Coordinates of C-alpha atoms in Angstrom, one line a residue:
Chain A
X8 CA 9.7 3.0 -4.3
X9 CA 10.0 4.5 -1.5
X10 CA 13.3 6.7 0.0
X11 CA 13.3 7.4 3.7
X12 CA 15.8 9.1 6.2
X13 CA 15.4 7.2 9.3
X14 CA 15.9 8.7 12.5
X15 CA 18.6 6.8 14.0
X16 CA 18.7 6.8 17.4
X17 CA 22.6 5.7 17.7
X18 CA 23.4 8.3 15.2
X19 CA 22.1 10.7 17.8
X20 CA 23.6 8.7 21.0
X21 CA 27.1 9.0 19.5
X22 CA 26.6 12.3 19.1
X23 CA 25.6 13.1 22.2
X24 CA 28.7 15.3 24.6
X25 CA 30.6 12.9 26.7
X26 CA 31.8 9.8 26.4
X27 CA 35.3 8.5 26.3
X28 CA 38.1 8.6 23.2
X29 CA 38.5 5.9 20.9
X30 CA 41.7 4.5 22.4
X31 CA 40.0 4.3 25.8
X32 CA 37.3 2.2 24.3
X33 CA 39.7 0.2 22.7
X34 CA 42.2 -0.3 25.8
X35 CA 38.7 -1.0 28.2
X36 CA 37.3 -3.4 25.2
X37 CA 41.0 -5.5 25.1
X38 CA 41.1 -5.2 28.3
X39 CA 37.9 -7.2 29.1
X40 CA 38.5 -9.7 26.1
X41 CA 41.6 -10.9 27.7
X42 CA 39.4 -11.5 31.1
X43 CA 37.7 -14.2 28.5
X44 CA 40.9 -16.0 27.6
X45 CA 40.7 -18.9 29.7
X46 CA 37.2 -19.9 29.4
X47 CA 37.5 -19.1 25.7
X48 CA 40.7 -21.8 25.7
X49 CA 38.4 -24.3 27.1
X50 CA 35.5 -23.5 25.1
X51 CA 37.8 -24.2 22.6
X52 CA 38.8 -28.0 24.1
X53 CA 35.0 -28.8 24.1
X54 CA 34.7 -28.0 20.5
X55 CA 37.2 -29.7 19.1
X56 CA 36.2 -33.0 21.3
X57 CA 32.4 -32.4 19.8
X58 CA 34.2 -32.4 16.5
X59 CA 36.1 -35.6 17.5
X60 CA 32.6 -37.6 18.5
X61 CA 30.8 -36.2 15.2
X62 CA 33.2 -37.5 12.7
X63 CA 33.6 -40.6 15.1
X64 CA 31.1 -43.0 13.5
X65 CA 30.2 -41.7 10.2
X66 CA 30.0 -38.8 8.3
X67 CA 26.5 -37.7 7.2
X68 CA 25.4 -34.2 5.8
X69 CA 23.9 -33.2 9.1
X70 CA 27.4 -34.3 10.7
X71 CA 29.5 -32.5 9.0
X72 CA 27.0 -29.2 8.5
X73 CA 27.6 -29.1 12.7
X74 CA 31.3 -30.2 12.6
X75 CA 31.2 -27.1 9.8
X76 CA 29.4 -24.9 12.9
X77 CA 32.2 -25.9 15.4
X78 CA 35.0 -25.0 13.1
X79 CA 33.5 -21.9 13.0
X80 CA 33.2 -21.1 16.1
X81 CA 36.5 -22.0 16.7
X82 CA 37.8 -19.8 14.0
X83 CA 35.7 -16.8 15.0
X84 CA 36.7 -17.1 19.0
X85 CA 40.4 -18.2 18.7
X86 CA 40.7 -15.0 16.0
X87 CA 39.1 -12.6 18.8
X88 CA 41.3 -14.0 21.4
X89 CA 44.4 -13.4 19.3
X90 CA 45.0 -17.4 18.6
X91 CA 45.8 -16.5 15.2
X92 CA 47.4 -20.0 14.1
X93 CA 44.7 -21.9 15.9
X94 CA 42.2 -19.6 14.5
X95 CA 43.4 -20.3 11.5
X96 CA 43.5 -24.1 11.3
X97 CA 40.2 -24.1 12.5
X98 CA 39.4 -21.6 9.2
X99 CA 40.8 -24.4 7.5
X100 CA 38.6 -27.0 7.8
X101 CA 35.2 -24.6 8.1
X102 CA 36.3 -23.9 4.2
X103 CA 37.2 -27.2 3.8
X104 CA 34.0 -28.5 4.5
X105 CA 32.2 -25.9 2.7
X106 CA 34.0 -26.6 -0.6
X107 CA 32.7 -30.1 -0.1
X108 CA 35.9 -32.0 0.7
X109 CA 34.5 -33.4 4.2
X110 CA 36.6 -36.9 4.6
X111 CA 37.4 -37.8 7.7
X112 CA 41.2 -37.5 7.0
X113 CA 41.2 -33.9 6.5
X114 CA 39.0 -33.8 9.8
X115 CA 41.5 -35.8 11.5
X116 CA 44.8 -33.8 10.4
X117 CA 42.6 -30.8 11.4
X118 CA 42.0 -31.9 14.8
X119 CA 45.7 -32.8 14.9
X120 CA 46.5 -29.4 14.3
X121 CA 44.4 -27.3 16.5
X122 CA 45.5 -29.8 19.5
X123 CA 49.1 -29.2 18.6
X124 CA 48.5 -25.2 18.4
X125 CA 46.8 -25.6 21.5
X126 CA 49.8 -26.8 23.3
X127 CA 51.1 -24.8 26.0
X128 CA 54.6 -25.2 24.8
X129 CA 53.5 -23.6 21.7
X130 CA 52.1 -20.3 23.2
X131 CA 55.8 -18.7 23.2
X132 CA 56.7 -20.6 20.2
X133 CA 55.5 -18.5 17.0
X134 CA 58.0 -20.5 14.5
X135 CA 56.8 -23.9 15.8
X136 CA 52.9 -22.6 15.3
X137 CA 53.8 -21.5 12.1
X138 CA 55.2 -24.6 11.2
X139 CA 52.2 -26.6 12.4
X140 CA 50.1 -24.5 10.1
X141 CA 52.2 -24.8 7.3
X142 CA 52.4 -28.8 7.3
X143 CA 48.8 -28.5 7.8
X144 CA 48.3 -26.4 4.6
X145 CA 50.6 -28.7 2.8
X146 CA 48.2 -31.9 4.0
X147 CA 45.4 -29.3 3.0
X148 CA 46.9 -29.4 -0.6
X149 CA 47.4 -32.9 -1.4
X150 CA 43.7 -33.6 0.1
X151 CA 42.5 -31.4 -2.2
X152 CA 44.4 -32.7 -5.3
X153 CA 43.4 -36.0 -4.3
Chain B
X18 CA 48.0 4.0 12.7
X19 CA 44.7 2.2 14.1
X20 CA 41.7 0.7 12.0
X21 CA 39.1 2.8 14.1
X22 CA 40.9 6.1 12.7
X23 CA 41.7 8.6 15.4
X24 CA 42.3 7.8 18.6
X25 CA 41.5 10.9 20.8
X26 CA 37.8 11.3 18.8
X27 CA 35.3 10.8 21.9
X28 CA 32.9 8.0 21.3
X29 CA 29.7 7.9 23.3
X30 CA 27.5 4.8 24.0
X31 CA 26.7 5.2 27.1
X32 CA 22.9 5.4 26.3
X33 CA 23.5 2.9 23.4
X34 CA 21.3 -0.7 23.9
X35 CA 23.0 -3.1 21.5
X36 CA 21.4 -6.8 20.7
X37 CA 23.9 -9.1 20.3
X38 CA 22.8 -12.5 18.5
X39 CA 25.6 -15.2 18.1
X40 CA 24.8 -19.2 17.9
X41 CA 26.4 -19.9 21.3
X42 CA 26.6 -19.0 24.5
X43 CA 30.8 -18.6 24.5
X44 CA 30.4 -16.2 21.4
X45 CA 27.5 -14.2 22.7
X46 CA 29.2 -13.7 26.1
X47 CA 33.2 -12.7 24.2
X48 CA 31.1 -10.2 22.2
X49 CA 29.1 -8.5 25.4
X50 CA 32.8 -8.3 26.8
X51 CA 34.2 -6.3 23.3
X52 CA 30.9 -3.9 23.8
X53 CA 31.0 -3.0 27.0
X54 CA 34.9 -2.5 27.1
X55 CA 33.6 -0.3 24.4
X56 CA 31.3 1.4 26.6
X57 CA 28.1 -0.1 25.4
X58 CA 25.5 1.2 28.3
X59 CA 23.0 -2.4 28.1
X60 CA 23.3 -5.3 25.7
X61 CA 20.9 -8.3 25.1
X62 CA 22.2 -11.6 24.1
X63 CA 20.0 -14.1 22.0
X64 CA 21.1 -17.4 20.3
X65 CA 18.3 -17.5 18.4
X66 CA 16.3 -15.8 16.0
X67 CA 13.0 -16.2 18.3
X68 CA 15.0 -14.8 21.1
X69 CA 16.2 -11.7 19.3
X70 CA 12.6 -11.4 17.5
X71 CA 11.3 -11.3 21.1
X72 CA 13.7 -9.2 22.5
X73 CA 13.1 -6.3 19.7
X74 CA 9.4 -6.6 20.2
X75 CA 10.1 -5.8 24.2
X76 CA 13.4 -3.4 24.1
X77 CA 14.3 -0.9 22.7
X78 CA 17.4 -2.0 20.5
X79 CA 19.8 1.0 18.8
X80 CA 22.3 -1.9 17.2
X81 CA 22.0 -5.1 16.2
X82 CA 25.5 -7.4 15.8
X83 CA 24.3 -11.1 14.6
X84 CA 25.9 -13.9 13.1
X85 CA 23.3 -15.4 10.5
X86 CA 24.6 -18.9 10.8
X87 CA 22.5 -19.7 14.3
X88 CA 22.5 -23.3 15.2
X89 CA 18.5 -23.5 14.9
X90 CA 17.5 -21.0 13.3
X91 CA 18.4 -18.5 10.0
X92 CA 19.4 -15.1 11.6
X93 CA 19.3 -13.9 7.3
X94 CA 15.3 -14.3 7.8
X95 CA 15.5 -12.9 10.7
X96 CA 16.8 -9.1 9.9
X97 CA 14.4 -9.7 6.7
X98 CA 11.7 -10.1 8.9
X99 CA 12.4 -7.4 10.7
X100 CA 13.0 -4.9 8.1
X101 CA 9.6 -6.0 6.3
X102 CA 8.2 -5.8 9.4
X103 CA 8.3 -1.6 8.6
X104 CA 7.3 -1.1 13.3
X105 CA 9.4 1.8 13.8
X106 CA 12.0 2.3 14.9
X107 CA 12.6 -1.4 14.9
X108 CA 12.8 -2.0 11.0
X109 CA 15.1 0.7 10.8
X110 CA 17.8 -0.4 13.9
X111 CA 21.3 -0.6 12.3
X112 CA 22.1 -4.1 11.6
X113 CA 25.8 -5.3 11.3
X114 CA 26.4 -8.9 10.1
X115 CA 29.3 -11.0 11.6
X116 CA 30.3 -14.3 9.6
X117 CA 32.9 -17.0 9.8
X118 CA 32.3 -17.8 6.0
X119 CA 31.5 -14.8 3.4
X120 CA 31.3 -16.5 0.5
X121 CA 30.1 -13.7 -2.3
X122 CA 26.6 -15.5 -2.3
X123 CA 26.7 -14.9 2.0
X124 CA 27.4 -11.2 1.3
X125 CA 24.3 -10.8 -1.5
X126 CA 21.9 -12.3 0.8
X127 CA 23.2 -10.1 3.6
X128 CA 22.7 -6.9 1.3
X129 CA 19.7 -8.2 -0.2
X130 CA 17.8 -8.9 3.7
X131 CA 18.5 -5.3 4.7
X132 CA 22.1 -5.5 6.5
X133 CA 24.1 -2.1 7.0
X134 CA 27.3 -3.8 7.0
X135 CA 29.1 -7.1 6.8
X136 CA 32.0 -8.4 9.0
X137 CA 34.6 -11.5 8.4
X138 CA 35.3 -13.0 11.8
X139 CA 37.4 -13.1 13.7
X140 CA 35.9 -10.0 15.5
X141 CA 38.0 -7.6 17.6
X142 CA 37.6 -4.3 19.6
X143 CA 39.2 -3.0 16.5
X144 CA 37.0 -3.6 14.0
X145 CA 33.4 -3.1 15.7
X146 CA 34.5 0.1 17.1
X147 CA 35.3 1.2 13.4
X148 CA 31.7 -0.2 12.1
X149 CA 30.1 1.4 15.0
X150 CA 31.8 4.9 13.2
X151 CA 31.0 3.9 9.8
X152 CA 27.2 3.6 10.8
X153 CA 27.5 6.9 12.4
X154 CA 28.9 9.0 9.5
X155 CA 26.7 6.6 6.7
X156 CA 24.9 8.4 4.3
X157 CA 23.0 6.0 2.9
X158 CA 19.3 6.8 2.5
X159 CA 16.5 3.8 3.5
X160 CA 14.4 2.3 0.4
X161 CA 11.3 0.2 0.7
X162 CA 10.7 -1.2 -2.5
X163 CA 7.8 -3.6 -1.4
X164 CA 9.7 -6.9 -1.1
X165 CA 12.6 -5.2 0.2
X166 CA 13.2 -2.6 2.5
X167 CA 16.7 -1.1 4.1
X168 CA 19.7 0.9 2.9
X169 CA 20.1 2.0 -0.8
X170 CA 21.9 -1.1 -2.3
X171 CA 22.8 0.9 -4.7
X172 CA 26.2 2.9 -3.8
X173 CA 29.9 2.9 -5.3
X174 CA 32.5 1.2 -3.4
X175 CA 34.7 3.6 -2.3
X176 CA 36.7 1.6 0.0
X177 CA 37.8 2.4 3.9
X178 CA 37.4 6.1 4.6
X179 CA 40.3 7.9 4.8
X180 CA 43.2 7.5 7.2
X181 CA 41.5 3.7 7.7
X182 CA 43.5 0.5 7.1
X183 CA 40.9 -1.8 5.3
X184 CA 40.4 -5.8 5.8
X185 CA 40.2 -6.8 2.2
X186 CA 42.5 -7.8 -0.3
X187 CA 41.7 -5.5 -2.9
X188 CA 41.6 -2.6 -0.2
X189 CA 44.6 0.0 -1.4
X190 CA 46.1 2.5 1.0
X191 CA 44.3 5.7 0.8
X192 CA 47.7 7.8 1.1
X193 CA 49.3 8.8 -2.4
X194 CA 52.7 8.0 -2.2
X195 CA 55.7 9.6 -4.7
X196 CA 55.6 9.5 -8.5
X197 CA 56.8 6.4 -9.4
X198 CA 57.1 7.9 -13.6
X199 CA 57.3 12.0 -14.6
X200 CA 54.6 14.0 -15.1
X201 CA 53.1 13.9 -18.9
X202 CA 53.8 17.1 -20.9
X203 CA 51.4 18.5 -22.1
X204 CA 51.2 17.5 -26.0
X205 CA 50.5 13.7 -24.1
X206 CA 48.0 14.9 -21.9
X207 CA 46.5 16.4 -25.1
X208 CA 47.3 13.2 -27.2
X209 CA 45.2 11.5 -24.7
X210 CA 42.1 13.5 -24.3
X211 CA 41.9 15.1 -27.8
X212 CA 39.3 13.4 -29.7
X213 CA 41.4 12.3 -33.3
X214 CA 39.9 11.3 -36.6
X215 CA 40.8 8.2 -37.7
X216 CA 41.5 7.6 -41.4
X217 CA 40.3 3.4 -42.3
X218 CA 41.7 2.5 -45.3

């Protein structure tokens, strides 16, 4: 075995005079992340509509490995865009899936759900998305007990 | 007070080139937003493993930020390839992991292809910032142990560093907060460190 100190070169960038404080980075780094809202809202719409046509005419292993991908996606880019209930549904299903409970009701009431979060009428509404992701948890439940 | 620590600490990355590999487009493009809010000087996107293989061949790369789960290829074999690879200073770039799902198998094979650090999407400012700091002040030595080579898997969890909130569950707040019972006297502080005999009958 071998033990080795690399040289790392960010180690010595960071380190280097300069820069700007942590709470500037952060305020610049929001800053440009809420310039990506709307495109991320409709990248959003596209994935949920490629989830819609995968699970339209049968569910096969490669189907739902890619309807697995979306809901991903979806989780990982609502979450960064502060969507936290859509994020969530979306989290939903991804584990869903993984746990090996991929029918297409529990796509369909997860679909259901990130269209409803995705309302516009819902984006001042936090009670109302709550309660969408509650009854979806509640579905999520009695799929699972099924 | 803020995951990334202190706020008025100066953060440099002007000079920093940072290879971002997601599986789409959308994702790539959000994260090159987050890094160069942060004040990331270049950054390379890549959706695939091929792309970000040829892109460290040609670049010079101080961070890579990759989500394994690429729609064509395994971004895992990837950073093992890499690391095997042992072309300096390539083999040895920081390599921070970003997943939807981190399952405790997901994790392993993260650790076990060479990863510094693994992150549970969703990703924000927030949280890369405080990676990019934990990479800075880690101690961790590099091994190569033929089949493997990256940090030392072998360290204690010690949890967030101090004055950090952490992300996981089991995470505790580093802060001691009042007694909550008195102090022991000291007859039960010997009581309990005193070796006794024991008598079996």
């Amino acid at each position: 075995m071998r033990t080795f100190r690399p040289a790392t070169r960010l180690v010595r960038i960071m380190a280097e005079p300069g820069g700007i404080s942590v709470a500037q980075a952060l305020k610049q780094a929001d800053h440009a992340l809420e310039s990506t809202r709307e495109g991320c809202l409709a990248e959003i719409d596209l994935k949920v509509e490629q989830v819609v046509e995968l699970a339209a005419a049968g569910l096969s292993e490669t189907k739902l490995a890619a309807i697995r991908q979306r809901a991903g996606e979806i989780f990982g880019e609502a979450g960064a865009a502060g969507l936290t209930e859509l994020s969530a549904a979306a989290h939903s299903l991804s584990r869903l899936l993984s746990a090996g409970f991929g029918s297409p009701a529990a796509i369909a009431v997860h679909v259901d759900a990130v269209r409803a979060l995705r309302r516009p009428e819902l984006s001042g509404d936090q009670a109302a998305r709550a309660e969408v992701l509650r009854q979806l948890r509640n579905v999520v439940d009695r799929l699972q007990a099924a | 007070m803020s995951a990334a620590g202190n706020l008025n600490a100066k953060i440099n990355l002007r000079h920093a080139s940072v290879l971002l590999v997601e599986s789409n487009q959308h994702a790539v493009d959000t994260l090159a937003q987050i890094m160069t809010g942060l004040g990331v000087g270049e950054v390379h996107r890549a959706m695939s493993a091929e792309e970000a293989d040829n892109i460290v061949r040609n670049k010079s790369v101080d961070l890579i930020i990759i989500e394994p789960s690429l729609r064509d290829s395994d971004g895992f074999a990837f950073i093992k390839e890499l690391r095997l690879s042992r072309r300096e200073p390539a083999c040895s770039v920081p390599v921070i992991i970003i997943s939807s799902l981190v399952h405790p198998s997901d994790v392993s094979r993260a650790r076990d292809t060479g990863a510094n650090f693994v992150v549970a999407k969703p990703i924000t400012p927030n949280i890369l910032i405080q990676r990019v700091l934990w990479i800075g002040r880690d101690k961790r030595p590099f091994v190569d142990v033929g089949h493997y080579v990256g940090p030392d898997r072998r360290f204690k969890v010690e949890g967030p560093p101090p004055n950090m909130n952490g992300r996981r569950s089991t995470d505790v707040d580093s802060r001691l907060g009042d007694a909550s019972a008195p102090n022991m006297s000291q007859n039960e502080i010997d009581g309990f460190i005193r070796p006794q005999r024991v008598s079996l009958d």
